[in-house]
Amino acid sequence: MTTRDPGSVDKVTAGDAKAPGRSPDFIREIVAHDVGEAVAEAEKGGGGYAVRTRFPPEPNGYLHIGHAKSICLNFGIAKEFGGRCNLRFDDTNPSKEEQEYVDSIMEDIRWLGWDWGEHRYFASDYFGQLYDWAVHLIREGKAYVCDLTSDEVRQYRGTLTEPGKASPYRDRSVEENLDLFARMKGGEFPDGSRTLRAKIDMAHPNISMRDPVLYRILRATHHRTGDDWCIYPMYDYAHGQSDAIEGITHSICTLEFEAHRPLYEWFIENLPVPARPRQYEFARLNLTYTVLSKRKLLELVSKGYVSGWDDPRMPTLAGFRRRGYTPESIRALCDKVGVAKTNSVVDLALLEECLRDDLNKRALRRMAVLRPLKVVLENYPEGQVEEFDLNNNPEDPSAGTRKVPFSKVLYVEREDFMEDPPKKFFRLTPGREVRLRGAYLVTCTGVVKDASGEVAELRCTVDLSTKGGTAPDGRSPKATLHWVSAAHAVDAELRLYDRLFRAENPDKYPEGQDYKVNLNPESLVTLTGCKLEPSLAGAKPGDRFQFERQGYFCCDRDSKDGATVFNRTVTLKDSWARMQARSR
Ligand code: ATP
Ligand code: MG
């Protein structure tokens, strides 16, 4: 087996999660300290100070739940300290970026509950300034045009144990560099033929300081600047300077940028920037049974392993939303996992718990039969319809009740009947009495089979003295089943979603394979001909319910008049934990 875990990884489970009201994380401590100092300064007559953070997505894919952690941290800190958080699109790579992603990113941040107000920016807005600052570095003898190919640049760079080698173009004169850089911008040279590099130190122990590339030549139409530019700044150069332009105080990013921090600081020190932001790194969010790399998510979409970026199995915010997750549950997860300095993998079950906690409080209860089995109540009057008032949510009396029609022919769940049940099966079986939720006690008296011997229909008698589901003599069956009146049922398609990957770590796979070998072939089971209680007829895409005994479901946008579709958001209990316990 090849393991591709990045570094050492601790697992955070529900038990380790910190309670709300936990002590501030290390980044909040830093911010609080800086705010404290600034207030003291201000009292001595210094200038004002406001915390400014930013969330800097690259518009090359949809946001995923890892981004949610960064969003909650950046917007959360701004809110808690009375500052502001900019939304800045890091759009320096036109070959992979698109307007569709810009739009989806804004929609998803708003859905999560955050707002950047007027402060939406694009790194591409600063291309002119970044170019001028590159010219400044050339003038100072701190940048040069290099003609090495990208492969050669890599070879010359050295390794962790060996110093790099100077490029033969390193000692070009300032004049020659100014001329070549202007001509790079002017479109005189082919793509990839030259770069602008910072002149720092080819023997530096930190490889990012070995004359990093600042600009490359690339003819690609940019989603905002069109064909204005054929040279584009590299992320490391663009990012910190964009922070400085916007007056960011705390530039918070994930741990993989820790090694780039000296370079971040080098630019700030060597350029006439208007502010001196500082970079802080925290551990990215990883989830079991999930991949969060945009490259992989894009592959799943573009090769059709899923139906799109918002496929309900995708760990994107659009996917979670369509699946029926609430923004509150995702924020609760981000709160629980906290902000740390070491990488860890969070148990997907913890997210599901956050979701159940939230939905249990708010989702209205409904009855839906997934795999219908017809029941005829032999002694119930033909043509009679009664309406029962059922609680919308036992957890919340203010949610009120709804009317559910009851009649002679009903559907119950096929798995709630067994002809020859094992000992602990308390549901329907010939001769056994059960409760139909909120309606009556009924007893199974007969089974009708089809030509192949399959159970096609049940015959039952109803005890009409048990109206509402309670017997006057106090007897109480062990099982209460959900049911739907056949004549009133709404037909629906139910999509039962499960984890997209069956391996806890999808990035662990046999030699010669890749992460896709871990895809769960049963991640989607589609059921048609499901029977819903009639109050669900008016459900709108996005409406969430608890289908009693079956799980939480969300009306899908594929629903059309007469063709209702629901996604199963999550089961009522953690069935994976049970499965694993059984296999132990
Ligand atoms: P890739 O998947 O290619 O590494 P990315 O997820 O880093 O891309 P960006 O758009 O650059 O994509 O990310 C925007 C911000 O979100 C960055 O500040 C990044 O550090 C943060 N971020 C990305 N992934 C995670 C994660 N799993 N946990 C926490 N923050 C994340
Ligand atoms: Mg990134």
Coordinates of C-alpha atoms and ligand atoms in Angstrom, one line a residue:
M1 CA 0.0 0.0 0.0
T2 CA 1.2 3.5 -0.8
T3 CA 0.3 6.0 1.9
R4 CA 0.1 9.6 0.8
D5 CA -0.7 11.2 4.2
P6 CA 0.8 14.7 4.5
G7 CA 3.0 14.5 7.5
S8 CA 1.9 13.3 10.9
V9 CA -1.8 13.4 11.5
D10 CA -3.9 13.2 14.6
K11 CA -7.5 12.3 14.5
V12 CA -10.0 14.6 16.1
T13 CA -13.2 12.7 17.1
A14 CA -16.4 13.9 18.8
G15 CA -14.9 13.1 22.2
D16 CA -12.0 15.4 21.7
A17 CA -14.0 18.3 20.3
K18 CA -13.9 21.4 22.3
A19 CA -17.1 22.7 23.8
P20 CA -18.5 26.0 22.6
G21 CA -17.2 28.8 24.8
R22 CA -13.7 27.3 24.6
S23 CA -10.7 29.4 25.2
P24 CA -9.6 31.5 22.2
D25 CA -7.4 29.7 19.7
F26 CA -3.8 30.9 19.1
I27 CA -4.8 33.2 16.2
R28 CA -7.5 34.9 18.2
E29 CA -4.9 35.3 21.0
I30 CA -2.5 37.0 18.6
V31 CA -5.3 39.3 17.3
A32 CA -6.4 40.2 20.8
H33 CA -2.9 41.0 21.7
D34 CA -2.4 43.2 18.7
V35 CA -5.7 45.0 19.3
G36 CA -4.7 45.6 22.9
E37 CA -1.4 47.1 21.9
A38 CA -3.1 49.3 19.3
V39 CA -5.6 50.6 21.8
A40 CA -2.8 51.4 24.2
E41 CA -1.0 53.3 21.3
A42 CA -4.2 55.1 20.5
E43 CA -4.5 56.3 24.1
K44 CA -1.0 57.8 23.7
G45 CA -2.2 59.6 20.6
G46 CA -1.4 57.0 18.0
G47 CA -3.5 56.3 15.0
G48 CA -6.6 54.2 14.8
Y49 CA -6.5 50.5 14.2
A50 CA -9.0 48.0 12.9
V51 CA -8.5 44.3 12.4
R52 CA -8.7 43.4 8.7
T53 CA -8.7 39.9 7.5
R54 CA -9.5 38.5 4.1
F55 CA -10.7 35.3 2.5
P56 CA -8.7 34.7 -0.7
P57 CA -10.2 32.0 -2.8
E58 CA -8.8 31.2 -6.2
P59 CA -11.8 31.0 -8.6
N60 CA -10.8 27.6 -10.1
G61 CA -13.5 25.5 -8.4
Y62 CA -16.3 25.5 -6.0
L63 CA -15.8 26.1 -2.3
H64 CA -15.5 23.0 -0.1
I65 CA -16.0 22.4 3.6
G66 CA -12.2 23.1 4.2
H67 CA -12.8 26.6 2.8
A68 CA -15.7 26.9 5.3
K69 CA -13.1 26.6 8.1
S70 CA -11.1 29.4 6.6
I71 CA -14.2 31.5 6.0
C72 CA -15.5 31.1 9.5
L73 CA -12.0 31.9 10.9
N74 CA -11.5 35.1 8.8
F75 CA -15.0 36.4 8.9
G76 CA -15.4 35.3 12.5
I77 CA -12.3 37.2 13.8
A78 CA -13.3 40.3 11.9
K79 CA -16.8 40.2 13.5
E80 CA -15.6 39.4 17.0
F81 CA -13.0 42.2 17.0
G82 CA -15.1 44.8 15.2
G83 CA -13.0 44.7 12.1
R84 CA -13.7 43.7 8.6
C85 CA -13.1 40.8 6.3
N86 CA -12.5 41.3 2.6
L87 CA -13.4 38.8 -0.1
R88 CA -10.5 38.7 -2.5
F89 CA -10.4 36.6 -5.5
D90 CA -6.9 35.3 -6.1
D91 CA -7.3 35.3 -9.8
T92 CA -3.7 35.2 -11.1
N93 CA -4.0 32.0 -13.1
P94 CA -6.3 32.7 -16.1
S95 CA -5.9 29.2 -17.5
K96 CA -8.0 27.6 -14.8
E97 CA -10.3 30.4 -13.6
E98 CA -13.8 31.1 -14.6
Q99 CA -16.7 33.5 -13.8
E100 CA -18.9 30.5 -12.9
Y101 CA -16.6 29.9 -9.9
V102 CA -16.6 33.5 -8.9
D103 CA -20.4 33.5 -8.8
S104 CA -20.6 30.2 -6.9
I105 CA -18.1 31.3 -4.3
M106 CA -20.1 34.4 -3.5
E107 CA -23.3 32.4 -3.3
D108 CA -21.7 29.9 -1.0
I109 CA -20.1 32.4 1.4
R110 CA -23.5 34.2 1.8
W111 CA -25.2 30.9 2.3
L112 CA -22.8 30.1 5.1
G113 CA -24.0 33.3 6.7
W114 CA -21.1 35.8 6.1
D115 CA -21.0 39.1 4.3
W116 CA -18.1 41.1 2.9
G117 CA -20.2 44.2 2.4
E118 CA -18.6 46.4 -0.2
H119 CA -15.2 44.8 0.2
R120 CA -15.0 42.5 -2.8
Y121 CA -11.7 42.7 -4.6
F122 CA -9.7 40.8 -7.2
A123 CA -6.0 40.4 -7.3
S124 CA -6.3 41.2 -11.0
D125 CA -7.4 44.8 -9.9
Y126 CA -3.8 45.2 -8.8
F127 CA -2.0 43.9 -11.9
G128 CA -0.9 47.4 -12.8
Q129 CA 0.5 48.1 -9.3
L130 CA 2.1 44.7 -9.1
Y131 CA 3.8 45.3 -12.4
D132 CA 5.2 48.7 -11.2
W133 CA 6.5 47.1 -8.1
A134 CA 8.2 44.4 -10.1
V135 CA 9.9 47.2 -12.1
H136 CA 10.9 48.8 -8.7
L137 CA 12.6 45.5 -7.7
I138 CA 14.5 45.4 -11.1
R139 CA 15.7 49.0 -10.5
E140 CA 16.9 48.1 -7.1
G141 CA 18.9 45.2 -8.6
K142 CA 16.5 42.7 -6.8
A143 CA 14.9 41.1 -9.8
Y144 CA 16.1 39.8 -13.2
V145 CA 14.7 38.3 -16.3
C146 CA 15.7 34.7 -16.7
D147 CA 15.7 32.6 -19.9
L148 CA 15.9 29.2 -18.3
T149 CA 13.0 26.8 -19.1
S150 CA 10.8 25.8 -16.2
D151 CA 12.6 22.4 -16.1
E152 CA 15.9 24.1 -15.9
V153 CA 14.7 26.4 -13.2
R154 CA 13.8 23.3 -11.2
Q155 CA 17.1 21.7 -11.8
Y156 CA 19.0 24.8 -10.8
R157 CA 17.0 25.2 -7.6
G158 CA 18.8 22.5 -5.7
T159 CA 17.3 20.3 -2.9
L160 CA 16.7 20.5 0.8
T161 CA 20.3 19.2 1.3
E162 CA 22.1 20.9 -1.6
P163 CA 22.2 24.5 -2.4
G164 CA 20.9 25.8 -5.8
K165 CA 23.0 27.0 -8.7
A166 CA 22.9 30.6 -10.0
S167 CA 21.1 31.1 -13.3
P168 CA 23.4 32.3 -16.1
Y169 CA 21.1 35.3 -16.5
R170 CA 21.3 36.3 -12.9
D171 CA 23.8 39.1 -13.5
R172 CA 22.0 40.9 -16.3
S173 CA 22.2 44.7 -16.0
V174 CA 19.3 46.7 -14.7
E175 CA 18.9 48.3 -18.1
E176 CA 18.7 44.9 -19.9
N177 CA 16.3 43.6 -17.3
L178 CA 14.0 46.7 -17.6
D179 CA 14.1 46.3 -21.4
L180 CA 13.4 42.6 -21.4
F181 CA 10.6 42.8 -18.8
A182 CA 8.9 45.6 -20.8
R183 CA 9.1 43.4 -23.9
M184 CA 7.8 40.4 -22.0
K185 CA 4.8 42.5 -21.1
G186 CA 4.6 43.8 -24.7
G187 CA 4.1 40.2 -26.0
E188 CA 7.4 39.9 -27.8
F189 CA 8.3 36.4 -26.4
P190 CA 6.6 33.1 -26.6
D191 CA 4.8 31.6 -23.6
G192 CA 7.2 30.0 -21.0
S193 CA 10.3 31.4 -22.7
R194 CA 11.3 33.8 -19.9
T195 CA 10.4 34.6 -16.3
L196 CA 11.0 37.5 -14.0
R197 CA 12.7 36.2 -10.8
A198 CA 13.6 37.8 -7.5
K199 CA 17.3 37.9 -6.8
I200 CA 17.6 36.6 -3.3
D201 CA 19.9 33.8 -2.4
M202 CA 20.4 30.5 -4.4
A203 CA 22.0 28.9 -1.3
H204 CA 19.2 29.9 1.1
P205 CA 18.2 26.9 3.3
N206 CA 14.6 27.8 2.5
I207 CA 14.0 26.7 -1.1
S208 CA 11.3 29.4 -1.6
M209 CA 14.0 32.0 -1.2
R210 CA 16.1 30.7 -4.1
D211 CA 15.3 33.3 -6.6
P212 CA 11.5 32.6 -6.9
V213 CA 9.7 33.3 -10.1
L214 CA 7.6 36.5 -9.9
Y215 CA 6.1 36.6 -13.4
R216 CA 5.6 34.2 -16.3
I217 CA 4.5 34.6 -19.8
L218 CA 1.1 33.1 -20.5
R219 CA -1.3 33.9 -23.3
A220 CA -4.7 33.0 -21.8
T221 CA -7.8 35.1 -21.7
H222 CA -8.4 36.3 -18.2
H223 CA -12.0 36.3 -16.9
R224 CA -11.7 40.0 -16.0
T225 CA -8.8 41.5 -17.8
G226 CA -9.4 39.7 -21.0
D227 CA -6.2 39.8 -23.2
D228 CA -4.7 42.9 -21.6
W229 CA -1.9 40.9 -20.1
C230 CA 0.3 38.2 -21.4
I231 CA 2.4 38.0 -18.2
Y232 CA 0.9 37.0 -14.9
P233 CA 2.2 37.3 -11.4
M234 CA 2.8 34.2 -9.3
Y235 CA 0.8 33.6 -6.2
D236 CA 3.6 34.3 -3.8
Y237 CA 4.3 37.6 -5.3
A238 CA 0.7 38.7 -5.8
H239 CA -0.7 37.6 -2.5
G240 CA 1.2 39.5 0.2
Q241 CA 1.2 42.7 -2.0
S242 CA -2.6 42.4 -2.4
D243 CA -2.8 42.1 1.4
A244 CA -0.7 45.3 1.8
I245 CA -2.8 47.2 -0.7
E246 CA -5.9 46.3 1.2
G247 CA -4.4 47.1 4.6
I248 CA -4.8 43.6 5.8
T249 CA -3.5 43.2 9.4
H250 CA -3.6 39.4 9.8
S251 CA -3.1 37.4 6.7
I252 CA -4.3 33.9 7.8
C253 CA -3.5 30.9 5.6
T254 CA -3.0 27.2 5.9
L255 CA 0.2 25.5 7.1
E256 CA 1.6 24.7 3.7
F257 CA 2.4 28.4 3.4
E258 CA 4.6 28.4 6.5
A259 CA 7.7 27.9 4.5
H260 CA 6.7 30.8 2.2
R261 CA 6.5 33.2 5.1
P262 CA 10.1 34.5 4.8
L263 CA 9.4 35.3 1.1
Y264 CA 6.1 37.0 2.1
E265 CA 8.2 39.2 4.5
W266 CA 11.0 39.7 2.0
F267 CA 8.5 41.3 -0.5
I268 CA 7.0 43.5 2.2
E269 CA 10.4 44.7 3.3
N270 CA 11.7 45.3 -0.2
L271 CA 8.8 47.1 -1.7
P272 CA 7.3 50.5 -1.0
V273 CA 4.0 48.9 0.1
P274 CA 1.5 51.0 2.0
A275 CA 1.1 48.6 5.0
R276 CA 2.9 45.8 6.7
P277 CA 0.5 42.8 7.0
R278 CA 1.7 39.6 8.7
Q279 CA 1.1 36.1 7.8
Y280 CA -0.2 33.4 10.3
E281 CA -0.7 29.8 9.5
F282 CA -3.2 27.3 10.8
A283 CA -4.0 23.6 10.1
R284 CA -6.3 22.9 7.2
L285 CA -9.4 20.9 7.7
N286 CA -9.4 17.3 6.6
L287 CA -12.3 14.9 6.8
T288 CA -12.4 11.1 6.8
Y289 CA -14.0 9.5 3.8
T290 CA -13.5 12.7 1.9
V291 CA -11.2 14.3 -0.6
L292 CA -10.8 18.1 -0.5
S293 CA -8.2 18.8 -3.2
K294 CA -9.8 20.9 -5.9
R295 CA -7.9 19.0 -8.5
K296 CA -9.6 15.8 -7.5
L297 CA -13.0 17.4 -7.0
L298 CA -12.7 18.8 -10.5
E299 CA -11.8 15.4 -11.9
L300 CA -14.8 13.8 -10.2
V301 CA -17.0 16.4 -11.9
S302 CA -15.4 16.6 -15.3
K303 CA -15.1 12.8 -15.7
G304 CA -18.7 12.2 -14.6
Y305 CA -18.1 10.3 -11.4
V306 CA -20.7 12.7 -9.8
S307 CA -23.4 14.7 -11.5
G308 CA -21.7 18.1 -10.9
W309 CA -20.1 20.4 -8.4
D310 CA -23.4 20.4 -6.4
D311 CA -23.9 16.6 -6.5
P312 CA -25.2 15.9 -3.0
R313 CA -22.2 13.5 -2.4
M314 CA -19.7 16.3 -3.0
P315 CA -17.9 17.9 0.0
T316 CA -18.5 21.3 -1.7
L317 CA -20.8 23.8 0.1
A318 CA -23.1 23.6 -3.0
G319 CA -23.2 19.8 -2.6
F320 CA -23.9 20.0 1.1
R321 CA -26.6 22.6 0.6
R322 CA -28.3 20.5 -2.1
R323 CA -28.0 17.4 0.1
G324 CA -29.9 19.3 2.9
Y325 CA -27.1 20.3 5.3
T326 CA -27.8 23.5 7.2
P327 CA -25.2 26.3 7.2
E328 CA -25.5 26.2 11.0
S329 CA -24.3 22.6 11.1
I330 CA -21.2 23.4 9.1
R331 CA -20.4 26.4 11.2
A332 CA -20.9 24.3 14.3
L333 CA -18.4 21.8 13.0
C334 CA -15.9 24.6 12.3
D335 CA -16.4 25.8 15.9
K336 CA -15.9 22.3 17.3
V337 CA -12.7 21.5 15.5
G338 CA -11.2 24.8 16.5
V339 CA -8.0 26.2 15.1
A340 CA -4.7 24.5 15.6
K341 CA -1.1 24.4 14.4
T342 CA -0.9 20.7 13.6
N343 CA -2.7 18.9 10.8
S344 CA -5.5 16.5 11.8
V345 CA -8.3 14.5 10.2
V346 CA -11.8 15.1 11.5
D347 CA -14.2 12.3 11.7
L348 CA -17.0 12.8 9.2
A349 CA -19.3 11.4 11.9
L350 CA -18.7 14.6 13.8
L351 CA -20.1 16.7 11.0
E352 CA -23.1 14.3 10.8
E353 CA -23.6 14.8 14.6
C354 CA -23.6 18.5 14.2
L355 CA -26.2 18.2 11.5
R356 CA -28.5 15.8 13.4
D357 CA -28.3 18.1 16.5
D358 CA -29.5 21.0 14.3
L359 CA -32.1 19.2 12.2
N360 CA -33.5 17.4 15.2
K361 CA -34.5 20.8 16.6
R362 CA -35.9 22.3 13.4
A363 CA -37.0 19.6 10.9
L364 CA -40.7 19.0 10.7
R365 CA -41.6 15.3 11.1
R366 CA -43.4 13.6 8.2
M367 CA -44.3 10.1 7.2
A368 CA -42.8 8.6 4.0
V369 CA -42.8 5.0 3.0
L370 CA -39.6 4.2 1.0
R371 CA -40.4 0.6 -0.1
P372 CA -44.2 0.4 0.0
L373 CA -46.2 -2.7 1.0
K374 CA -50.0 -2.4 0.7
V375 CA -52.2 -3.0 3.7
V376 CA -55.9 -3.5 3.5
L377 CA -57.9 -2.9 6.7
E378 CA -60.6 -5.4 6.3
N379 CA -63.0 -4.1 8.9
Y380 CA -62.5 -0.4 8.1
P381 CA -65.4 1.2 6.2
E382 CA -64.9 1.5 2.4
G383 CA -64.7 5.2 1.3
Q384 CA -64.3 6.5 4.9
V385 CA -61.5 9.1 5.5
E386 CA -60.4 10.2 9.0
E387 CA -57.9 12.9 9.7
F388 CA -55.4 12.6 12.5
D389 CA -53.5 15.5 14.0
L390 CA -49.9 14.6 14.3
N391 CA -47.1 16.5 15.9
N392 CA -44.8 18.4 13.6
N393 CA -41.9 18.2 16.0
P394 CA -42.0 16.6 19.4
E395 CA -38.9 18.6 20.2
D396 CA -40.7 21.8 19.6
P397 CA -44.3 22.2 20.6
S398 CA -44.5 25.6 18.9
A399 CA -44.1 23.7 15.5
G400 CA -47.8 22.7 15.9
T401 CA -49.6 19.8 14.3
R402 CA -50.7 18.7 10.8
K403 CA -53.6 16.7 9.5
V404 CA -52.8 13.3 8.1
P405 CA -55.6 11.4 6.3
F406 CA -56.3 7.7 7.1
S407 CA -58.3 5.3 5.1
K408 CA -58.9 1.6 4.4
V409 CA -55.9 1.0 2.1
L410 CA -52.5 2.1 3.4
Y411 CA -48.9 1.6 2.7
V412 CA -46.3 0.5 5.3
E413 CA -42.6 -0.1 4.9
R414 CA -41.9 -3.5 3.3
E415 CA -39.2 -4.2 5.9
D416 CA -41.7 -3.7 8.7
F417 CA -43.3 -7.1 7.8
M418 CA -41.8 -10.5 8.1
E419 CA -43.7 -13.7 7.6
D420 CA -41.3 -15.8 9.7
P421 CA -39.6 -13.3 12.0
P422 CA -36.6 -14.0 14.2
K423 CA -37.1 -13.6 18.0
K424 CA -36.6 -9.9 18.5
F425 CA -38.7 -8.7 15.5
F426 CA -41.6 -6.8 17.0
R427 CA -43.1 -5.4 13.9
L428 CA -45.8 -6.8 11.6
T429 CA -46.1 -10.6 11.3
P430 CA -49.2 -12.7 11.0
G431 CA -51.2 -12.6 14.3
R432 CA -49.2 -9.6 15.7
E433 CA -50.7 -6.3 16.8
V434 CA -48.7 -3.1 16.1
R435 CA -49.5 0.6 16.4
L436 CA -49.8 2.8 13.3
R437 CA -48.4 6.1 14.4
G438 CA -51.1 8.4 15.8
A439 CA -53.9 6.3 14.3
Y440 CA -54.9 2.9 15.5
L441 CA -53.7 -0.5 16.7
V442 CA -53.9 -3.0 13.9
T443 CA -53.4 -6.8 13.7
C444 CA -52.1 -8.7 10.8
T445 CA -54.6 -11.4 9.8
G446 CA -53.4 -12.5 6.3
V447 CA -50.9 -12.3 3.6
V448 CA -51.6 -12.1 -0.2
K449 CA -48.8 -13.3 -2.4
D450 CA -48.2 -12.8 -6.1
A451 CA -47.5 -15.6 -8.7
S452 CA -43.8 -15.6 -7.8
G453 CA -44.5 -16.1 -4.1
E454 CA -43.6 -12.5 -3.1
V455 CA -45.7 -10.9 -0.4
A456 CA -47.9 -8.5 -2.4
E457 CA -50.3 -7.2 0.2
L458 CA -51.3 -7.6 3.9
R459 CA -54.7 -8.0 5.4
C460 CA -55.2 -6.5 8.8
T461 CA -58.0 -5.7 11.2
V462 CA -58.2 -2.4 13.1
D463 CA -59.3 -2.1 16.7
L464 CA -61.6 0.9 16.2
S465 CA -61.6 1.6 20.0
T466 CA -57.9 2.6 19.8
K467 CA -58.4 5.8 17.9
G468 CA -55.3 8.0 18.1
G469 CA -53.2 5.0 18.8
T470 CA -54.0 4.3 22.5
A471 CA -55.9 1.3 23.7
P472 CA -58.6 1.9 26.4
D473 CA -57.3 -1.1 28.3
G474 CA -53.8 0.2 28.3
R475 CA -52.2 -2.5 26.2
S476 CA -49.3 -1.2 24.1
P477 CA -47.6 -3.0 21.3
K478 CA -43.8 -2.8 21.1
A479 CA -43.7 -1.5 17.6
T480 CA -45.1 1.8 16.1
L481 CA -45.0 2.0 12.4
H482 CA -45.2 4.9 10.0
W483 CA -47.9 4.7 7.3
V484 CA -49.4 6.6 4.4
S485 CA -53.0 6.4 3.1
A486 CA -52.8 4.9 -0.4
A487 CA -55.5 7.1 -1.9
H488 CA -53.8 10.3 -0.6
A489 CA -50.2 9.4 -1.1
V490 CA -47.8 11.6 -3.1
D491 CA -45.5 9.5 -5.3
A492 CA -41.9 10.4 -5.0
E493 CA -38.4 9.5 -6.0
L494 CA -36.0 9.3 -3.1
R495 CA -32.3 9.4 -3.5
L496 CA -30.5 7.7 -0.7
Y497 CA -27.0 9.1 -0.5
D498 CA -24.1 7.6 1.3
R499 CA -20.4 8.5 1.6
L500 CA -18.7 9.0 -1.7
F501 CA -15.7 7.0 -0.6
R502 CA -15.7 3.8 1.3
A503 CA -12.1 4.2 2.6
E504 CA -11.5 6.3 5.7
N505 CA -8.5 7.8 3.9
P506 CA -9.3 7.9 0.2
D507 CA -5.7 8.9 -0.5
K508 CA -4.5 5.5 0.6
Y509 CA -4.6 3.1 -2.3
P510 CA -2.8 0.1 -3.7
E511 CA 0.3 0.7 -5.9
G512 CA -0.6 1.6 -9.4
Q513 CA -4.1 2.8 -8.6
D514 CA -5.4 6.2 -7.5
Y515 CA -7.9 7.6 -5.0
K516 CA -10.8 6.8 -7.3
V517 CA -10.4 3.1 -6.5
N518 CA -11.9 4.0 -3.1
L519 CA -15.2 5.4 -4.5
N520 CA -18.2 3.8 -2.9
P521 CA -20.3 2.1 -5.6
E522 CA -23.3 2.3 -3.3
S523 CA -23.0 6.1 -2.6
L524 CA -26.4 6.6 -4.4
V525 CA -29.4 4.3 -4.3
T526 CA -32.4 5.7 -6.1
L527 CA -35.9 4.6 -5.1
T528 CA -38.9 5.3 -7.2
G529 CA -42.6 4.8 -6.4
C530 CA -42.1 5.9 -2.8
K531 CA -45.2 7.1 -1.0
L532 CA -45.3 10.3 1.0
E533 CA -48.0 11.8 3.2
P534 CA -50.0 14.4 1.2
S535 CA -48.8 17.4 3.2
L536 CA -45.5 17.0 1.4
A537 CA -47.2 17.7 -2.0
G538 CA -46.2 21.4 -1.7
A539 CA -42.6 20.9 -0.7
K540 CA -40.2 23.3 -2.4
P541 CA -36.6 22.6 -3.3
G542 CA -34.5 23.1 -0.2
D543 CA -37.3 22.2 2.3
R544 CA -36.0 19.8 4.9
F545 CA -38.0 17.2 6.9
Q546 CA -37.4 14.3 9.1
F547 CA -39.1 11.3 7.5
E548 CA -40.0 9.3 10.6
R549 CA -37.7 6.4 11.3
Q550 CA -35.9 6.9 8.0
G551 CA -33.8 10.0 8.2
Y552 CA -33.6 13.6 7.3
F553 CA -34.6 14.4 3.7
C554 CA -34.4 17.6 1.6
C555 CA -36.5 18.4 -1.4
D556 CA -34.3 18.4 -4.5
R557 CA -34.2 21.0 -7.3
D558 CA -35.0 18.2 -9.8
S559 CA -38.6 18.1 -8.4
K560 CA -41.2 19.1 -10.9
D561 CA -45.0 19.3 -10.7
G562 CA -46.1 15.7 -10.2
A563 CA -42.6 14.4 -9.8
T564 CA -41.3 15.0 -6.3
V565 CA -37.6 14.2 -5.6
F566 CA -36.1 14.1 -2.1
N567 CA -32.5 13.6 -1.1
R568 CA -31.6 11.8 2.0
T569 CA -29.4 14.2 3.9
V570 CA -28.4 11.8 6.7
T571 CA -29.8 8.8 8.5
L572 CA -31.2 9.2 12.0
K573 CA -28.3 7.3 13.5
D574 CA -24.8 6.7 12.5
S575 CA -25.2 3.5 10.6
W576 CA -21.4 3.4 9.8
A577 CA -20.5 3.3 13.4
R578 CA -22.9 0.4 13.9
M579 CA -21.5 -1.4 10.9
Q580 CA -17.9 -0.9 12.2
A581 CA -18.9 -2.0 15.7
R582 CA -20.4 -5.2 14.2
S583 CA -17.3 -6.0 12.2
R584 CA -15.0 -5.5 15.2
Ligands
ATP1 P1 -6.0 23.4 -3.6 O1 -7.1 22.4 -3.2 O2 -5.6 23.4 -5.0 O3 -4.9 23.4 -2.6 P2 -7.1 25.6 -2.1 O4 -8.1 24.7 -1.5 O5 -5.9 26.0 -1.4 O6 -6.6 24.8 -3.4 P3 -7.8 28.4 -2.5 O7 -8.9 28.9 -3.3 O8 -6.5 28.9 -2.7 O9 -7.8 26.8 -2.8 O10 -8.2 28.5 -1.0 C1 -8.7 29.7 -0.4 C2 -8.4 29.8 1.1 O11 -9.0 28.7 1.7 C3 -6.9 29.7 1.3 O12 -6.6 30.7 2.3 C4 -6.7 28.3 1.8 O13 -5.6 28.3 2.7 C5 -8.0 28.0 2.5 N1 -8.3 26.6 2.5 C6 -8.2 25.8 1.5 N2 -8.4 24.5 1.8 C7 -8.6 24.5 3.2 C8 -8.8 23.5 4.1 N3 -9.0 22.2 3.8 N4 -8.9 23.9 5.4 C9 -8.8 25.1 5.8 N5 -8.6 26.1 4.9 C10 -8.5 25.8 3.6
MG2 MG -4.6 27.5 -2.6

